[in-house]
mmCIF file of C-alpha atoms and ligand atoms in Angstrom:
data_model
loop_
_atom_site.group_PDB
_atom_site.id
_atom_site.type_symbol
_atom_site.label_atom_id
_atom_site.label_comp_id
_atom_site.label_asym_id
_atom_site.label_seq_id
_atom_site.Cartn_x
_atom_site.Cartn_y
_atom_site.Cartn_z
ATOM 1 C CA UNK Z 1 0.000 0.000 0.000
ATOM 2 C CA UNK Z 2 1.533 3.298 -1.148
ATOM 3 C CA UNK Z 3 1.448 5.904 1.615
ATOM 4 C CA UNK Z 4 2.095 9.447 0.706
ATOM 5 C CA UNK Z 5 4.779 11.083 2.816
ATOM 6 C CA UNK Z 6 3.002 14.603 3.888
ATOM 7 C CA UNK Z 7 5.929 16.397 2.224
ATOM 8 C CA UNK Z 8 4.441 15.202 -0.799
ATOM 9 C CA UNK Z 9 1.461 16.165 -0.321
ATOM 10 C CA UNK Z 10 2.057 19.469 0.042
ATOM 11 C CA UNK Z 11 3.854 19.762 -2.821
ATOM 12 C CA UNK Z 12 0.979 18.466 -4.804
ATOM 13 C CA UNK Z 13 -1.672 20.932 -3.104
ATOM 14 C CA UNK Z 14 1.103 24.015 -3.676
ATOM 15 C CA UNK Z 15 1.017 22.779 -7.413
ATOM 16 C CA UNK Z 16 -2.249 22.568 -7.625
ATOM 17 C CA UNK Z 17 -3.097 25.803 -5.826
ATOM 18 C CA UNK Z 18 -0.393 27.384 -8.546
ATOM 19 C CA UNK Z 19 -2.453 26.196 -11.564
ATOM 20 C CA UNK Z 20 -5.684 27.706 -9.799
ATOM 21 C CA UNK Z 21 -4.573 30.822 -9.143
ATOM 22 C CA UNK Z 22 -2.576 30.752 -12.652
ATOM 23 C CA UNK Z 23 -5.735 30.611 -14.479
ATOM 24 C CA UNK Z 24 -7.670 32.904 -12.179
ATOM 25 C CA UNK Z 25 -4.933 35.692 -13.234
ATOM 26 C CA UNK Z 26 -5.355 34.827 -16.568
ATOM 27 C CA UNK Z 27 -8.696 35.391 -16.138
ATOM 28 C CA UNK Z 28 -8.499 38.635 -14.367
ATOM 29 C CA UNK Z 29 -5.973 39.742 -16.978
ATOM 30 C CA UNK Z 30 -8.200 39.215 -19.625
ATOM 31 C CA UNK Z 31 -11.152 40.711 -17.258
ATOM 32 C CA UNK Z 32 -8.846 44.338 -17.043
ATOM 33 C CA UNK Z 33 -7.792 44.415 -20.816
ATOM 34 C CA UNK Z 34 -11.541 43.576 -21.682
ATOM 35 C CA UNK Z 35 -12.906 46.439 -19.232
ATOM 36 C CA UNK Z 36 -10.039 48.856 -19.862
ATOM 37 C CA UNK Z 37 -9.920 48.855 -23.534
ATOM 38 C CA UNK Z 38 -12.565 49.797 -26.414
ATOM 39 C CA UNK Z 39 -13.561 52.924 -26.521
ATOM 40 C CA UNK Z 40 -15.421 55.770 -23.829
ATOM 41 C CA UNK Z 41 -18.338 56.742 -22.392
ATOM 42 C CA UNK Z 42 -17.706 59.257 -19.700
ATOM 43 C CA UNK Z 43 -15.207 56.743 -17.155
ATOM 44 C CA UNK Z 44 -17.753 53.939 -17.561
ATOM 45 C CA UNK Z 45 -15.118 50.819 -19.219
ATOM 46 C CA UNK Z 46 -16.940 49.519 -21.750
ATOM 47 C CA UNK Z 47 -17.232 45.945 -20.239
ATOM 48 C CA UNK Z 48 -19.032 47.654 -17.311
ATOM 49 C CA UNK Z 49 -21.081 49.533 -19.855
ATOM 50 C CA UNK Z 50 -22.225 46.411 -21.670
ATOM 51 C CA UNK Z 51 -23.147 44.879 -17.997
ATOM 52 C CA UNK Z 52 -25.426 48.917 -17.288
ATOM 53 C CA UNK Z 53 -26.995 48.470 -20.560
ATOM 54 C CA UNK Z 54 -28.108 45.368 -20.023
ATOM 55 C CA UNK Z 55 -29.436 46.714 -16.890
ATOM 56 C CA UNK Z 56 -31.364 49.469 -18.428
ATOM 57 C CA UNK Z 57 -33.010 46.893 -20.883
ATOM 58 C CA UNK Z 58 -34.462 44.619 -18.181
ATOM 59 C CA UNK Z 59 -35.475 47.471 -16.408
ATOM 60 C CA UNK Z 60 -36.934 48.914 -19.151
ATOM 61 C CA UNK Z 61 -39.213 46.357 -20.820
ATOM 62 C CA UNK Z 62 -40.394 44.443 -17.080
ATOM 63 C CA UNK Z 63 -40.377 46.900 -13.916
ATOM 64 C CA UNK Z 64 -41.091 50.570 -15.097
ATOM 65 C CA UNK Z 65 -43.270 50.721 -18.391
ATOM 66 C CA UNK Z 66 -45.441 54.274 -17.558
ATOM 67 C CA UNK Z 67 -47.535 51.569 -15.600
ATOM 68 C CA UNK Z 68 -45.716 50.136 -12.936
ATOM 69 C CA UNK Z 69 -45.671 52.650 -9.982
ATOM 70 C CA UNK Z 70 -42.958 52.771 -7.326
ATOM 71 C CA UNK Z 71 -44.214 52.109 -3.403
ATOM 72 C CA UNK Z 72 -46.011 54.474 -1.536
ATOM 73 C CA UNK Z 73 -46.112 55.340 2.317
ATOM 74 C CA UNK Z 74 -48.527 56.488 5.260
ATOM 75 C CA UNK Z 75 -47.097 59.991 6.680
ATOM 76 C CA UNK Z 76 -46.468 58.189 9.532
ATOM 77 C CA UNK Z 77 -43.759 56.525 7.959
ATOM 78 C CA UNK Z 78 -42.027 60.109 7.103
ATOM 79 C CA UNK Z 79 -38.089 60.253 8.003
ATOM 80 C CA UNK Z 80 -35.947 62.990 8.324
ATOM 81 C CA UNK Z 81 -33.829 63.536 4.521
ATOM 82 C CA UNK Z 82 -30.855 65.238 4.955
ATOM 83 C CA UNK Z 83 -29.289 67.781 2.707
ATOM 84 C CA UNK Z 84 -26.988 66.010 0.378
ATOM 85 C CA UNK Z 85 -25.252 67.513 -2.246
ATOM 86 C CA UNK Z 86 -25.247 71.320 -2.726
ATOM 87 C CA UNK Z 87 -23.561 71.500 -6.577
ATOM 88 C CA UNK Z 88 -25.454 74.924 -8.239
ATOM 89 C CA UNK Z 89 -27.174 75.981 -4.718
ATOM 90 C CA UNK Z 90 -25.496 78.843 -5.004
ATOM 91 C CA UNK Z 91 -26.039 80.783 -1.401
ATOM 92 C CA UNK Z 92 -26.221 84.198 -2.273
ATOM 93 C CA UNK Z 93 -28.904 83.718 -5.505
ATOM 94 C CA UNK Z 94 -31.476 85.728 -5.371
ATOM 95 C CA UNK Z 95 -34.377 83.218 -5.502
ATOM 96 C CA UNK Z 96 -36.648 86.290 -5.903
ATOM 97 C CA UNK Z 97 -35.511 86.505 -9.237
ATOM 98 C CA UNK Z 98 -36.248 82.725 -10.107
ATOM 99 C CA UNK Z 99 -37.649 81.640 -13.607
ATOM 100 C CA UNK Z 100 -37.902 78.404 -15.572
ATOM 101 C CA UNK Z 101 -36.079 78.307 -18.873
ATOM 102 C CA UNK Z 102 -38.176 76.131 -21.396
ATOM 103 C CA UNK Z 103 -36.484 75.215 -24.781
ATOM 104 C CA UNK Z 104 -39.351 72.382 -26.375
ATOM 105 C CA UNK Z 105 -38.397 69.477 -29.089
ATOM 106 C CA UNK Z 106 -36.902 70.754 -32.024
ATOM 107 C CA UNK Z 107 -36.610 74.572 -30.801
ATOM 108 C CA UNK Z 108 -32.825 75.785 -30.149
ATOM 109 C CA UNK Z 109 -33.924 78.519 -27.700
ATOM 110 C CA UNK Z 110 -35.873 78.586 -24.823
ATOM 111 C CA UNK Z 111 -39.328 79.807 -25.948
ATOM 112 C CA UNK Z 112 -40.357 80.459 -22.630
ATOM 113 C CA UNK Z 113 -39.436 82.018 -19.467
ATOM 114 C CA UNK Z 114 -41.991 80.623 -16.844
ATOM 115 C CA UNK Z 115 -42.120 81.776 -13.155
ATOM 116 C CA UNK Z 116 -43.187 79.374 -10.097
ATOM 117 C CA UNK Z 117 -46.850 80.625 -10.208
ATOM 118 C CA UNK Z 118 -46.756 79.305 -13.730
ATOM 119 C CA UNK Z 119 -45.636 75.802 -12.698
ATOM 120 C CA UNK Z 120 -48.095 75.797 -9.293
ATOM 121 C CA UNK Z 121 -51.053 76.870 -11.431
ATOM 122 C CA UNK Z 122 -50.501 73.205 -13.428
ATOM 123 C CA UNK Z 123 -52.845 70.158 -11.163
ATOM 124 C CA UNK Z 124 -51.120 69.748 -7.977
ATOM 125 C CA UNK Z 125 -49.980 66.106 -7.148
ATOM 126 C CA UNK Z 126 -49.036 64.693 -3.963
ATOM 127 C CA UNK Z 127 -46.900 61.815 -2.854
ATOM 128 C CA UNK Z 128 -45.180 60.208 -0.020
ATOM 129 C CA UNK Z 129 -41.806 57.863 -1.480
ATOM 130 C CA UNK Z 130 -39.048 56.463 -0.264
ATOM 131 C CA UNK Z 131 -35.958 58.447 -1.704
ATOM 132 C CA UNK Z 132 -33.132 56.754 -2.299
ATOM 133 C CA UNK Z 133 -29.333 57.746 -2.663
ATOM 134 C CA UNK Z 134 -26.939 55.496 -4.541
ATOM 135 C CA UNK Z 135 -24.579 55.964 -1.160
ATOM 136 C CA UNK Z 136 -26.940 53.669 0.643
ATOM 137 C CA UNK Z 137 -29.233 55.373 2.093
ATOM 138 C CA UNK Z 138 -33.308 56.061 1.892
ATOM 139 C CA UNK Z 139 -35.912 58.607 3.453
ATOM 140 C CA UNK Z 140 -39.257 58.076 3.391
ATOM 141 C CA UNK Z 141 -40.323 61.862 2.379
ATOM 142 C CA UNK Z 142 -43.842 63.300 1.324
ATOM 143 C CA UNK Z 143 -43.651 65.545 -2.413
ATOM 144 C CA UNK Z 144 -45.746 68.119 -3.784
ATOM 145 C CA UNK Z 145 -45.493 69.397 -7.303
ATOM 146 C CA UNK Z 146 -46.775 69.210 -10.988
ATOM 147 C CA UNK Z 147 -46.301 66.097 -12.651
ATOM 148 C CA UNK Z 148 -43.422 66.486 -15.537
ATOM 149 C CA UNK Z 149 -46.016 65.178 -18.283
ATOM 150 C CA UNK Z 150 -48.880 67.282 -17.073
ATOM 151 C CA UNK Z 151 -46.004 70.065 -17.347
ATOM 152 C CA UNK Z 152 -44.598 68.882 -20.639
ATOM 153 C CA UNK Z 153 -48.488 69.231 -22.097
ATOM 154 C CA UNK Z 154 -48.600 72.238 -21.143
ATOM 155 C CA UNK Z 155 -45.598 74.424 -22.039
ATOM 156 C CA UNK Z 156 -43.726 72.192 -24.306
ATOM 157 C CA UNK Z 157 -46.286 70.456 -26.091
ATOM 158 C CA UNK Z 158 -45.221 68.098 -29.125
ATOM 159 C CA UNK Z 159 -42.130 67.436 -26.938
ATOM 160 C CA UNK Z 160 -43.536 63.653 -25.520
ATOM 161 C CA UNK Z 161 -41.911 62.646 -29.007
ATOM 162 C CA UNK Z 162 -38.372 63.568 -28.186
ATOM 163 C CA UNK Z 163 -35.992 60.929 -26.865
ATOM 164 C CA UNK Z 164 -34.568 62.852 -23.404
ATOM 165 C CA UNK Z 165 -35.188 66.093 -21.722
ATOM 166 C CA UNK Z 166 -32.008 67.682 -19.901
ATOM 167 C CA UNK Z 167 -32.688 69.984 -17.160
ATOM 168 C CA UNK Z 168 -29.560 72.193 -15.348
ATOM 169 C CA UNK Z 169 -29.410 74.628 -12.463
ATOM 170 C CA UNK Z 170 -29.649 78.092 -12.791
ATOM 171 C CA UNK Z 171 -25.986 78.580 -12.837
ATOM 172 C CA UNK Z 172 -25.506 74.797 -14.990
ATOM 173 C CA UNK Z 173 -23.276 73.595 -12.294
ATOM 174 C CA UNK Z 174 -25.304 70.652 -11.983
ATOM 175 C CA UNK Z 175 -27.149 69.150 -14.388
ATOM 176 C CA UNK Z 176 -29.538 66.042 -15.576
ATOM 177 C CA UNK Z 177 -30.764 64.346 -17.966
ATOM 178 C CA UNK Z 178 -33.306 61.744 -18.288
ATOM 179 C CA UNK Z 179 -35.095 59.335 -20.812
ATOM 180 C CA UNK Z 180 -38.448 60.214 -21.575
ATOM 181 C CA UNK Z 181 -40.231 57.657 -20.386
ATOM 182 C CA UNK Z 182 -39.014 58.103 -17.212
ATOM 183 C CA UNK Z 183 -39.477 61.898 -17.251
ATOM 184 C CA UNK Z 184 -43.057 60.763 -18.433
ATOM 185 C CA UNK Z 185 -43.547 58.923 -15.105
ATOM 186 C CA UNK Z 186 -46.776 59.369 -13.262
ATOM 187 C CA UNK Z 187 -44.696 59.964 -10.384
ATOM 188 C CA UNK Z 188 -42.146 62.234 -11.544
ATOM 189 C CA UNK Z 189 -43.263 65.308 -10.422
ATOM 190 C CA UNK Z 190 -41.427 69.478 -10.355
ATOM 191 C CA UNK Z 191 -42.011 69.411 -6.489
ATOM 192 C CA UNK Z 192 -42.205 72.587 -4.660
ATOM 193 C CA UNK Z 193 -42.969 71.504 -1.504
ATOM 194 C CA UNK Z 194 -41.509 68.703 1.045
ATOM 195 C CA UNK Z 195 -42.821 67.131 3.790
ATOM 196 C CA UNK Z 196 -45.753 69.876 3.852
ATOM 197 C CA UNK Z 197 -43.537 72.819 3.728
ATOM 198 C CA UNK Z 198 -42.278 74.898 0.912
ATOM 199 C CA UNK Z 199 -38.978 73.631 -0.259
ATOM 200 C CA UNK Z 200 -35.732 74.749 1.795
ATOM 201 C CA UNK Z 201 -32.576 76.420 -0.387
ATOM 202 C CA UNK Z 202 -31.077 73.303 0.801
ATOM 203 C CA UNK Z 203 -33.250 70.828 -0.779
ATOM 204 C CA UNK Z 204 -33.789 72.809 -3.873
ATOM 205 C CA UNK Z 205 -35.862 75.386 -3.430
ATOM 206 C CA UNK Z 206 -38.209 76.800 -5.278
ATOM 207 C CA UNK Z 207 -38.626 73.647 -7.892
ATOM 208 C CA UNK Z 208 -36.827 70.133 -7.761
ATOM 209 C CA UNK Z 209 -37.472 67.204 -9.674
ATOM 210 C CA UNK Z 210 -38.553 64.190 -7.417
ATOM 211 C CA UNK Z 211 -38.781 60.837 -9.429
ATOM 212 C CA UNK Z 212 -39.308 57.542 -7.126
ATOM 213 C CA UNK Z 213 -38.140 55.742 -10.585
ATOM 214 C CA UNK Z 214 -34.884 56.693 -10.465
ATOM 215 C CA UNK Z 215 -31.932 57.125 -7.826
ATOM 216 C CA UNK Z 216 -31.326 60.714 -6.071
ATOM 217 C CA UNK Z 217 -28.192 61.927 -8.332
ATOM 218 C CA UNK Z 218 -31.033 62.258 -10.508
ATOM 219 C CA UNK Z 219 -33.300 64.311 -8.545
ATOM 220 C CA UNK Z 220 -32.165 67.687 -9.450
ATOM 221 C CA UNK Z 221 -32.716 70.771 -6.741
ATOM 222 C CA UNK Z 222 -33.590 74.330 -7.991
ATOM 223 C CA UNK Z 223 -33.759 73.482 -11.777
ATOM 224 C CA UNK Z 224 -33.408 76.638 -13.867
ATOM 225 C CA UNK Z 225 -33.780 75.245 -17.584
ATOM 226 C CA UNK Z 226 -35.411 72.060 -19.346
ATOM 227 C CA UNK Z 227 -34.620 71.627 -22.255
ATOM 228 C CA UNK Z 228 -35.900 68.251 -25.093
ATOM 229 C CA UNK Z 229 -34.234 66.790 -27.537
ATOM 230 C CA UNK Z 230 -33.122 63.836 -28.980
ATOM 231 C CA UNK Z 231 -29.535 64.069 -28.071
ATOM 232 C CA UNK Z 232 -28.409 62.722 -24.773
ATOM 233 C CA UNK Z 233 -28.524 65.927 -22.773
ATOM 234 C CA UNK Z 234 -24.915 66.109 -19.932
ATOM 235 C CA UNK Z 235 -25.422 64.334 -17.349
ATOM 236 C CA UNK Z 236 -23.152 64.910 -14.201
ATOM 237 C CA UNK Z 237 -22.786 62.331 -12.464
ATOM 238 C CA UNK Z 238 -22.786 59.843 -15.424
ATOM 239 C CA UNK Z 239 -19.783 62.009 -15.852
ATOM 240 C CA UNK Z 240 -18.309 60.754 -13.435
ATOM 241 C CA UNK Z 241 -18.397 57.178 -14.304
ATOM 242 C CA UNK Z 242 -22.395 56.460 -12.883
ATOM 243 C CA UNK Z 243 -25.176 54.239 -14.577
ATOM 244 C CA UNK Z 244 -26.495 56.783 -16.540
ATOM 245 C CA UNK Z 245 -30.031 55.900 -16.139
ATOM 246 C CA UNK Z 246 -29.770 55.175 -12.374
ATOM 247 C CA UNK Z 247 -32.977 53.448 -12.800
ATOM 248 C CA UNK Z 248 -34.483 51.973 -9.780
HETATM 249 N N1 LIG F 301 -28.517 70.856 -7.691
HETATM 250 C C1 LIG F 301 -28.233 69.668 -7.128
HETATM 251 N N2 LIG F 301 -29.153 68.687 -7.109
HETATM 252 C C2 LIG F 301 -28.866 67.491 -6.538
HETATM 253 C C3 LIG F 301 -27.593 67.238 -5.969
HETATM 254 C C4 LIG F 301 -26.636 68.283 -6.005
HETATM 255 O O1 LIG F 301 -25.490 68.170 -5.525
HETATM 256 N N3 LIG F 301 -26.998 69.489 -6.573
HETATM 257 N N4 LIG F 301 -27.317 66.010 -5.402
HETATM 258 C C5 LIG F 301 -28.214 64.877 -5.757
HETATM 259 C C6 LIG F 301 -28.093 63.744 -4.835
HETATM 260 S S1 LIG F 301 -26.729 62.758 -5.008
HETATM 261 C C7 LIG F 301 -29.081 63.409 -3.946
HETATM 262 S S2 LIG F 301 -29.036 61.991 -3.037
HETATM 263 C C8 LIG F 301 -30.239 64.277 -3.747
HETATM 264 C C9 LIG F 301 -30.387 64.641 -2.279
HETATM 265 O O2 LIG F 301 -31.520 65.427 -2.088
HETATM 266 P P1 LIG F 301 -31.751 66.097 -0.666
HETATM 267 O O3 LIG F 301 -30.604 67.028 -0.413
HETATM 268 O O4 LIG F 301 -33.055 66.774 -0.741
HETATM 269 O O5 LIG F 301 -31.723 64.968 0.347
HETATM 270 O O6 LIG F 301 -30.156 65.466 -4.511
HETATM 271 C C10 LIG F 301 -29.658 65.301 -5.818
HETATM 272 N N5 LIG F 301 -29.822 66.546 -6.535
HETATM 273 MO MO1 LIG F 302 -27.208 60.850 -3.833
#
């Protein structure tokens, strides 16, 4: 009966071990060139890309048609948001002096200039969602506002056929932009008001976008200009190497 000195052994298992983790760095070597070659979008490698895209697909056809409506909440369940992110909330604007810049599909211009009593004259819409930031966190916080499409109707109309509408603060620091049918969302509203007070400079004051559809980076505060068109409007964080539709 052959017995195997342990020596032996060992030497096998450190072999074997070797081939393992021989092919595993193959592997990951072929992993890195795959993701760090071919091409940019914004820092997104376009492995990674391939893997977001496929992402947005699914999401796309099976959760959120215009149809599928994200989770709603009793105001008893209302946290407490904190401010996060202040890119374009400039402190020493002038909100006074506030207006909406509208440029519709196919216009190069805005053709309108529209002031917050334009926007809060539009059907008033109310909703309590969870709002979630791609850091990890969620609030449970009540909305008030316009819904985008009720607002699209109404001062852009003949835009529902473009492909994305940008929006961008007053002084473009910060800036979004969105496919349509998420912008067409039921429950994408221009909120004014948050947990049943106007909206604080710090949350975006006087108009933010609030869409339960899609992760906070896309939740612009104090948006100064919409614009539509067909063209993928900048997008900052997608920018900066995020899923660029940050759908939830
Ligand atoms: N103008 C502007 N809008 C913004 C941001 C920002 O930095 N500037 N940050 C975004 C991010 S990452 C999140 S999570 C939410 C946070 O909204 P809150 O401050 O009301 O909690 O705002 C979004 N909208
Ligand atoms: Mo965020």
């Amino acid at each position: 009966m052959a017995i195997k000195s342990p020596d032996r052994e060992i030497s096998e298992r450190t072999r074997r071990s070797f081939i393992v983790m021989g092919a595993g760095a193959v592997a990951g070597i072929a992993g890195w060139v795959a993701l760090n070659h071919g091409g940019e979008e914004g820092d997104i490698p376009p492995a990674l890309r391939g893997i977001l895209g496929f992402n947005e697909r699914v999401v796309r056809s099976t959760l959120y048609g215009n149809t599928h409506l994200a989770k709603t909440y009793p105001a008893s369940a209302v946290g407490r948001i904190k401010v996060n992110g202040d890119v374009g909330l400039d402190e020493d604007e002038n909100l006074a002096d506030w207006h909406l810049e509208v440029t519709p599909f196919g216009a190069s211009s805005p053709a309108a200039k529209l002031t917050l009593a334009d926007v809060r004259a539009l059907p008033r819409y109310e909703q309590t969602i969870d709002f979630k930031c791609v850091e990890g966190w969620s609030t449970v916080t009540q909305f008030a506002g316009a819904r985008l499409s009720d607002f699209t109707a109404k001062f852009a109309p003949g835009s529902e056929k473009a492909g994305c509408i940008g929006m961008k603060t007053p002084d473009e620091e910060y800036y979004v932009s969105l496919d349509m049918p998420s912008a067409q969302h039921p429950q994408t509203l221009l909120a004014w008001e948050m947990n049943g007070k106007p909206l604080e400079p710090g949350h975006g004051a006087p108009l933010r976008l609030v869409t339960p559809v899609k992760y906070g980076i896309k939740n612009i505060k104090r948006i100064g200009s919409i614009e539509y068109t067909d063209t993928r409007p900048d997008d900052y964080w997608a920018e900066r190497g995020y899923d660029w539709y940050a759908g939830l």
